[in-house]
Each structure stands twice: as structure tokens, then as C-alpha cells.
Amino acid sequence: MTRGSSTARAAGIVTLVVAGLLGSAYVLGRSLVPDQTPRQSTGVTTNADGPHYADQPGVGEPGGAPSASASAAGTGPAEAGQDGSGRDAGGDNLFGAHATTGTPRLALTFDDGPDPRYTPQVLALLREYDVRATFCVVGENAQNHPDLVQSIVDAGHTLCNHSWHHDVGLGARSADAIRSDLLRTNAAIRAAVPNAPIVWYRQPGGAWTYPVVSVARQLGMTPLHWSVDPSDWELPGATKITATVLSQAEPGSVVLLHDAGGDRQGTVEALRRILPDLTARFELEALPTDPT
Ligand SMILES: [Zn+2]
């Protein structure tokens, strides 16, 4: 792709526009979506398209988790219903979660699956470009689609626990509740792939808290955040997803994408455009199963 100041300016403008749209969409979503029904309080609705991990009370809000990122307003992704905020992944609200690979290699991560419509498409594209990645799977989806978990592992990709029910507020629960959620998720994954290592945990929404980080570590999982977030779950379209990833990717990046949780055809199309460029510029890796 062409690089230069005009591209940089365009990327900056796009970023500003996207940030504005995200803010508007968030306010609109909050005003349209009541939080009081039990179904919505889980942040998940289910229809013919499968589970959608939708808006949920953010941290510090009524009904939400307390203050996971109150000290880092503007950088905390917890107000996002799914994963990611489109903002800086740095800051002090990560509680030590890894936001980069720690090496020159770049890692693609796919959250919220597996999903029978999109996960096979993602796997096919990764195979075409001989790329290994990391899949942050949701326990209930692993339970429902063990064949897809097997396909992920058979292709050499690595796994990450993404909680049982994509509970953005999990970090506010008791340590025992967090522990049983993470163990239940690992059990569903291991029912599909008994010997596959599960050494990463990604908190839904990036809503990290000290308890959730502590429990994950106690269970042998390293907390995993990200450094590049195109907010693909907000359906910005393949062109914007592609532009964000290609303009922000750098050595060590952990890129956040979603292969489930809604209409992900835009992400699949973006991946098709992203892979030729990324594989030319970086060495891509599945996050290792022996993190330190
Ligand atoms: Zn997620």
C-alpha cells in the first residue's frame, strides 16, 4: 500500500471519525438498550444467528462492575460491550496483562468463537497464508462446537480462555465465582481437545481487575490483552478494519479480531486483505504455549 503523509493524515481523520461514531453509537446503544432484563444483564442475546455479545453496563456504572478502569478513564475498554475500545491499550488498568508479544513477531487473535459460519473461513484464510494464530474461545461456544475447537488446534493454532459466557463483569465477582467460570470454560475446551494447552486468558471487554488477573494466574493462565484494535465487532466494514490493522501494526503487536459474536463477514473480508501485507512485513506467530 502507499505510505506517506497523506496516508497518515487520512488514517488520523479516519481514527477521529471512527472515535466519534463509536461514541455516538455507544450513547445511542445505551439509550436504546435497557439493562434490567435478565437476558440483557448477561450482555448476551441469542437468536438464529447464534449468541451476540451485546452492550452491558460498564464498570463504575449502576449494575456494572466496580471501577476496573475508573482510574484510567478514556483508556479502559470496559464500556465496550464486546472486546476492545478502539483506544490505547496501554495505561495502568491492565493489571499486568500482556498487550504485546514481547518479541518482534506479531500475533493475530480471534475472540468469541468458535462460530460455524466464520471460524472455518478464518481457518481457511490462515491456512492459505500459512499463518498460525490464537483463538480466545468462549466456553459455551466451545461446548456447542467441539469440532471447531479441534480444527483450530489441528491447524496448529493456540488457545486462550475467554470465559464461559463472555461475562464483561466477571472481574467484579468473587474469586470463587471467577475460578469456577474459568475452570468450566477450560473443561469445555478440554472435552474437545483433551491435551491442548490453555495458557492464556483474555477478560471479555478487556475489563481487567486484580481478582480476575490473580485467579487466571493461579490457574496457570497468563492474562492477554491487545495492542491493535480495529473494533471489528462494531461492524465498521472491511475497509476500515483493514486500514486500522495495517496502519497500526508494528513488531510485537497483538491484534484483536473477532470470529464470532455477530456478523463477522467484514472481519473475514478484512483478513483476506490484511494477510498478504502483514505476512510480507512481519513474522506472524501463534502466542506460545509456554509464556513466562
Ligand atoms: Zn470477546
CSV table of C-alpha atoms and ligand atoms in Angstrom, one decimal:
chain,number,residue,atom,x,y,z
A,1,MET,CA,0.0,0.0,0.0
A,2,THR,CA,1.0,3.6,-0.5
A,3,ARG,CA,2.5,5.2,2.6
A,4,GLY,CA,3.1,8.9,3.2
A,5,SER,CA,1.9,11.9,5.0
A,6,SER,CA,-1.4,11.9,3.1
A,7,THR,CA,-2.0,8.4,4.2
A,8,ALA,CA,-1.1,9.3,7.8
A,9,ARG,CA,-3.4,12.2,7.7
A,10,ALA,CA,-6.2,10.1,6.2
A,11,ALA,CA,-5.6,7.5,8.9
A,12,GLY,CA,-5.8,10.2,11.5
A,13,ILE,CA,-9.1,11.5,10.1
A,14,VAL,CA,-10.5,8.0,9.9
A,15,THR,CA,-9.5,7.5,13.5
A,16,LEU,CA,-11.2,10.7,14.6
A,17,VAL,CA,-14.3,9.8,12.7
A,18,VAL,CA,-14.4,6.3,14.0
A,19,ALA,CA,-13.9,7.6,17.5
A,20,GLY,CA,-16.8,10.0,17.1
A,21,LEU,CA,-19.0,7.3,15.6
A,22,LEU,CA,-18.1,4.9,18.4
A,23,GLY,CA,-19.0,7.5,21.0
A,24,SER,CA,-22.3,8.2,19.3
A,25,ALA,CA,-23.1,4.5,18.9
A,26,TYR,CA,-22.3,3.9,22.5
A,27,VAL,CA,-24.6,6.6,23.7
A,28,LEU,CA,-27.3,5.5,21.3
A,29,GLY,CA,-26.9,1.9,22.4
A,30,ARG,CA,-27.1,2.8,26.0
A,31,SER,CA,-30.3,4.8,25.4
A,32,LEU,CA,-31.9,2.0,23.4
A,33,VAL,CA,-31.0,-1.0,25.4
A,34,PRO,CA,-32.5,-1.4,28.8
A,35,ASP,CA,-30.3,-3.3,31.2
A,36,GLN,CA,-32.8,-4.6,33.6
A,37,THR,CA,-33.9,-7.8,31.9
A,38,PRO,CA,-32.0,-10.9,33.0
A,39,ARG,CA,-31.1,-11.8,29.4
A,40,GLN,CA,-29.6,-8.4,28.7
A,41,SER,CA,-27.9,-8.2,32.0
A,42,THR,CA,-25.7,-11.0,30.9
A,43,GLY,CA,-24.7,-9.0,27.9
A,44,VAL,CA,-25.8,-11.8,25.6
A,45,THR,CA,-28.7,-12.3,23.3
A,46,THR,CA,-29.3,-15.4,21.3
A,47,ASN,CA,-31.2,-15.7,18.1
A,48,ALA,CA,-31.0,-17.7,14.9
A,49,ASP,CA,-27.6,-16.2,14.2
A,50,GLY,CA,-26.2,-17.5,17.5
A,51,PRO,CA,-25.1,-15.7,20.5
A,52,HIS,CA,-24.4,-12.0,20.3
A,53,TYR,CA,-22.4,-10.4,23.0
A,54,ALA,CA,-24.1,-7.1,23.3
A,55,ASP,CA,-23.8,-4.0,25.3
A,56,GLN,CA,-23.5,-4.3,29.1
A,57,PRO,CA,-23.2,-1.9,32.0
A,58,GLY,CA,-19.7,-0.6,32.1
A,59,VAL,CA,-17.5,-0.5,35.1
A,60,GLY,CA,-18.4,2.0,37.7
A,61,GLU,CA,-22.0,2.3,36.3
A,62,PRO,CA,-25.2,1.1,38.1
A,63,GLY,CA,-25.4,-2.6,37.6
A,64,GLY,CA,-21.9,-2.7,36.3
A,65,ALA,CA,-18.6,-3.9,37.7
A,66,PRO,CA,-16.9,-1.5,40.1
A,67,SER,CA,-14.1,0.6,39.0
A,68,ALA,CA,-11.9,-1.7,36.9
A,69,SER,CA,-10.8,1.2,34.8
A,70,ALA,CA,-12.1,4.2,36.7
A,71,SER,CA,-8.5,5.4,37.2
A,72,ALA,CA,-7.9,5.2,33.6
A,73,ALA,CA,-10.9,6.9,32.0
A,74,GLY,CA,-10.5,7.1,28.3
A,75,THR,CA,-8.3,4.1,28.0
A,76,GLY,CA,-10.5,1.5,29.6
A,77,PRO,CA,-12.4,-0.7,27.2
A,78,ALA,CA,-14.8,-1.9,29.8
A,79,GLU,CA,-17.6,0.2,28.5
A,80,ALA,CA,-17.4,-1.7,25.3
A,81,GLY,CA,-20.0,-4.4,25.1
A,82,GLN,CA,-17.6,-6.8,23.3
A,83,ASP,CA,-13.8,-6.6,23.3
A,84,GLY,CA,-11.9,-3.5,22.6
A,85,SER,CA,-12.4,0.2,22.8
A,86,GLY,CA,-10.5,1.5,19.7
A,87,ARG,CA,-8.4,3.4,22.1
A,88,ASP,CA,-5.0,3.0,23.7
A,89,ALA,CA,-4.4,-0.4,25.2
A,90,GLY,CA,-1.7,0.9,27.4
A,91,GLY,CA,-2.3,2.5,30.8
A,92,ASP,CA,-2.5,1.2,34.3
A,93,ASN,CA,-5.8,-0.7,34.0
A,94,LEU,CA,-4.3,-3.9,32.6
A,95,PHE,CA,-3.1,-5.3,35.9
A,96,GLY,CA,-0.1,-6.8,34.1
A,97,ALA,CA,-1.9,-8.4,31.2
A,98,HIS,CA,0.3,-8.8,28.2
A,99,ALA,CA,-0.6,-6.3,25.4
A,100,THR,CA,2.3,-7.3,23.1
A,101,THR,CA,4.1,-10.5,22.1
A,102,GLY,CA,7.3,-9.4,23.8
A,103,THR,CA,9.1,-10.3,20.6
A,104,PRO,CA,9.4,-8.8,17.1
A,105,ARG,CA,6.7,-11.2,16.0
A,106,LEU,CA,3.1,-10.1,15.5
A,107,ALA,CA,0.1,-12.2,16.8
A,108,LEU,CA,-3.4,-12.3,15.4
A,109,THR,CA,-6.0,-13.2,18.0
A,110,PHE,CA,-9.6,-14.1,17.2
A,111,ASP,CA,-12.2,-13.8,20.0
A,112,ASP,CA,-15.6,-15.0,21.0
A,113,GLY,CA,-15.8,-18.2,18.9
A,114,PRO,CA,-15.9,-20.7,17.7
A,115,ASP,CA,-18.7,-20.0,15.3
A,116,PRO,CA,-19.7,-22.4,12.5
A,117,ARG,CA,-20.1,-19.6,9.9
A,118,TYR,CA,-16.9,-17.6,10.4
A,119,THR,CA,-14.4,-19.7,12.2
A,120,PRO,CA,-14.0,-22.1,9.2
A,121,GLN,CA,-13.5,-19.1,6.9
A,122,VAL,CA,-10.8,-17.7,9.2
A,123,LEU,CA,-9.1,-21.0,9.4
A,124,ALA,CA,-9.1,-21.4,5.6
A,125,LEU,CA,-7.5,-17.9,5.2
A,126,LEU,CA,-4.9,-18.6,7.8
A,127,ARG,CA,-4.1,-21.9,6.1
A,128,GLU,CA,-3.8,-20.2,2.8
A,129,TYR,CA,-1.1,-17.9,4.1
A,130,ASP,CA,0.5,-20.5,6.4
A,131,VAL,CA,-0.2,-18.3,9.4
A,132,ARG,CA,-0.7,-19.6,13.0
A,133,ALA,CA,-2.9,-17.5,15.3
A,134,THR,CA,-4.5,-17.6,18.7
A,135,PHE,CA,-8.2,-18.2,19.3
A,136,CYS,CA,-9.8,-16.8,22.5
A,137,VAL,CA,-12.8,-19.1,22.8
A,138,VAL,CA,-16.0,-18.7,24.8
A,139,GLY,CA,-16.8,-21.8,26.9
A,140,GLU,CA,-20.4,-22.2,25.8
A,141,ASN,CA,-19.3,-21.9,22.2
A,142,ALA,CA,-16.6,-24.5,22.7
A,143,GLN,CA,-19.1,-26.8,24.3
A,144,ASN,CA,-21.5,-26.3,21.3
A,145,HIS,CA,-18.8,-26.6,18.6
A,146,PRO,CA,-16.1,-29.0,19.8
A,147,ASP,CA,-15.4,-30.0,16.2
A,148,LEU,CA,-14.3,-26.4,15.5
A,149,VAL,CA,-12.1,-26.3,18.6
A,150,GLN,CA,-10.5,-29.5,17.3
A,151,SER,CA,-10.0,-27.9,13.9
A,152,ILE,CA,-8.3,-24.8,15.5
A,153,VAL,CA,-5.8,-27.0,17.4
A,154,ASP,CA,-5.3,-29.4,14.5
A,155,ALA,CA,-4.2,-26.5,12.3
A,156,GLY,CA,-1.5,-25.5,14.8
A,157,HIS,CA,-3.3,-22.5,16.4
A,158,THR,CA,-3.2,-21.9,20.1
A,159,LEU,CA,-6.0,-21.4,22.6
A,160,CYS,CA,-7.0,-18.7,25.0
A,161,ASN,CA,-9.8,-18.9,27.6
A,162,HIS,CA,-12.3,-16.1,27.1
A,163,SER,CA,-14.7,-17.0,29.9
A,164,TRP,CA,-17.8,-19.2,29.8
A,165,HIS,CA,-20.4,-16.7,28.8
A,166,HIS,CA,-18.4,-13.6,27.7
A,167,ASP,CA,-19.0,-12.0,31.1
A,168,VAL,CA,-17.7,-8.5,30.9
A,169,GLY,CA,-18.4,-8.1,34.6
A,170,LEU,CA,-16.7,-11.2,35.7
A,171,GLY,CA,-13.8,-9.4,37.3
A,172,ALA,CA,-16.2,-7.9,39.8
A,173,ARG,CA,-17.4,-11.3,41.1
A,174,SER,CA,-15.9,-13.3,43.9
A,175,ALA,CA,-12.6,-15.1,43.3
A,176,ASP,CA,-14.5,-18.4,43.7
A,177,ALA,CA,-17.0,-17.3,41.0
A,178,ILE,CA,-14.2,-16.3,38.7
A,179,ARG,CA,-12.4,-19.5,39.3
A,180,SER,CA,-15.4,-21.7,38.5
A,181,ASP,CA,-16.2,-19.7,35.3
A,182,LEU,CA,-12.6,-20.1,34.0
A,183,LEU,CA,-12.4,-23.8,35.1
A,184,ARG,CA,-15.8,-24.5,33.4
A,185,THR,CA,-14.5,-22.9,30.2
A,186,ASN,CA,-11.3,-24.9,30.3
A,187,ALA,CA,-13.3,-28.1,30.9
A,188,ALA,CA,-15.4,-27.4,27.8
A,189,ILE,CA,-12.3,-26.8,25.7
A,190,ARG,CA,-10.6,-29.9,27.1
A,191,ALA,CA,-13.6,-32.0,26.3
A,192,ALA,CA,-12.9,-31.2,22.7
A,193,VAL,CA,-9.1,-31.2,22.8
A,194,PRO,CA,-8.0,-33.1,25.9
A,195,ASN,CA,-4.3,-32.4,25.6
A,196,ALA,CA,-4.3,-28.9,24.2
A,197,PRO,CA,-2.5,-26.3,26.4
A,198,ILE,CA,-4.7,-23.4,27.6
A,199,VAL,CA,-2.2,-20.9,28.9
A,200,TRP,CA,-3.8,-17.6,28.1
A,201,TYR,CA,-6.8,-15.9,29.5
A,202,ARG,CA,-8.5,-12.8,27.9
A,203,GLN,CA,-11.0,-11.0,30.0
A,204,PRO,CA,-14.1,-10.1,27.9
A,205,GLY,CA,-14.2,-6.4,27.2
A,206,GLY,CA,-10.7,-6.1,28.4
A,207,ALA,CA,-12.3,-5.3,31.8
A,208,TRP,CA,-9.4,-6.5,33.9
A,209,THR,CA,-9.5,-6.4,37.7
A,210,TYR,CA,-7.0,-7.6,40.2
A,211,PRO,CA,-9.1,-10.6,41.2
A,212,VAL,CA,-9.6,-11.9,37.6
A,213,VAL,CA,-5.9,-11.5,36.8
A,214,SER,CA,-4.9,-13.3,40.1
A,215,VAL,CA,-7.3,-16.2,39.5
A,216,ALA,CA,-6.2,-16.6,35.9
A,217,ARG,CA,-2.6,-16.7,37.0
A,218,GLN,CA,-3.4,-19.2,39.8
A,219,LEU,CA,-4.9,-21.5,37.2
A,220,GLY,CA,-1.8,-21.3,35.1
A,221,MET,CA,-3.0,-18.8,32.5
A,222,THR,CA,-1.3,-15.6,31.5
A,223,PRO,CA,-3.6,-12.6,31.1
A,224,LEU,CA,-3.7,-11.4,27.5
A,225,HIS,CA,-4.8,-8.0,26.3
A,226,TRP,CA,-4.0,-6.5,22.9
A,227,SER,CA,-2.3,-3.5,21.2
A,228,VAL,CA,-4.1,-3.2,17.9
A,229,ASP,CA,-7.9,-2.9,18.0
A,230,PRO,CA,-9.9,-2.1,14.8
A,231,SER,CA,-13.2,-2.5,16.8
A,232,ASP,CA,-14.4,-5.0,14.2
A,233,TRP,CA,-17.3,-6.0,16.4
A,234,GLU,CA,-18.8,-2.6,15.8
A,235,LEU,CA,-19.0,-3.6,12.1
A,236,PRO,CA,-17.1,-0.7,10.6
A,237,GLY,CA,-16.7,-2.6,7.4
A,238,ALA,CA,-13.8,-4.5,5.9
A,239,THR,CA,-12.1,-1.4,4.5
A,240,LYS,CA,-11.8,0.4,7.9
A,241,ILE,CA,-10.8,-2.8,9.7
A,242,THR,CA,-8.1,-3.4,7.1
A,243,ALA,CA,-6.9,0.2,7.3
A,244,THR,CA,-6.7,0.2,11.1
A,245,VAL,CA,-4.8,-3.0,11.3
A,246,LEU,CA,-2.3,-2.2,8.6
A,247,SER,CA,-1.6,1.3,9.8
A,248,GLN,CA,-1.2,0.4,13.5
A,249,ALA,CA,0.6,-3.0,13.2
A,250,GLU,CA,4.2,-3.0,14.3
A,251,PRO,CA,6.7,-5.6,15.6
A,252,GLY,CA,5.2,-7.2,18.7
A,253,SER,CA,1.6,-6.2,18.1
A,254,VAL,CA,-1.2,-8.3,19.4
A,255,VAL,CA,-4.1,-7.7,17.0
A,256,LEU,CA,-7.7,-8.1,18.3
A,257,LEU,CA,-10.2,-9.5,15.8
A,258,HIS,CA,-13.5,-11.5,16.3
A,259,ASP,CA,-14.6,-14.6,14.5
A,260,ALA,CA,-17.9,-14.8,16.4
A,261,GLY,CA,-20.5,-12.8,18.3
A,262,GLY,CA,-22.3,-11.2,15.4
A,263,ASP,CA,-21.9,-10.7,11.7
A,264,ARG,CA,-18.2,-11.2,11.1
A,265,GLN,CA,-18.2,-11.3,7.3
A,266,GLY,CA,-16.5,-7.9,7.4
A,267,THR,CA,-13.7,-9.3,9.6
A,268,VAL,CA,-13.3,-12.2,7.2
A,269,GLU,CA,-13.0,-10.0,4.2
A,270,ALA,CA,-10.6,-7.7,6.1
A,271,LEU,CA,-8.5,-10.7,7.0
A,272,ARG,CA,-8.3,-11.6,3.3
A,273,ARG,CA,-6.9,-8.2,2.6
A,274,ILE,CA,-4.7,-7.9,5.6
A,275,LEU,CA,-2.8,-11.2,5.4
A,276,PRO,CA,-0.8,-10.5,2.2
A,277,ASP,CA,0.5,-7.2,3.7
A,278,LEU,CA,1.1,-8.5,7.2
A,279,THR,CA,2.9,-11.6,6.1
A,280,ALA,CA,5.2,-9.5,3.9
A,281,ARG,CA,6.1,-7.1,6.7
A,282,PHE,CA,6.1,-9.3,9.8
A,283,GLU,CA,6.7,-12.8,11.1
A,284,LEU,CA,3.3,-13.9,12.5
A,285,GLU,CA,3.0,-16.3,15.4
A,286,ALA,CA,0.5,-18.1,17.5
A,287,LEU,CA,1.1,-17.0,21.0
A,288,PRO,CA,3.3,-19.5,22.6
A,289,THR,CA,2.1,-22.2,25.0
A,290,ASP,CA,5.0,-21.6,27.3
A,291,PRO,CA,4.6,-17.9,28.2
A,292,THR,CA,6.7,-16.6,31.1
B,1,ZN,ZN,-14.8,-11.1,23.5
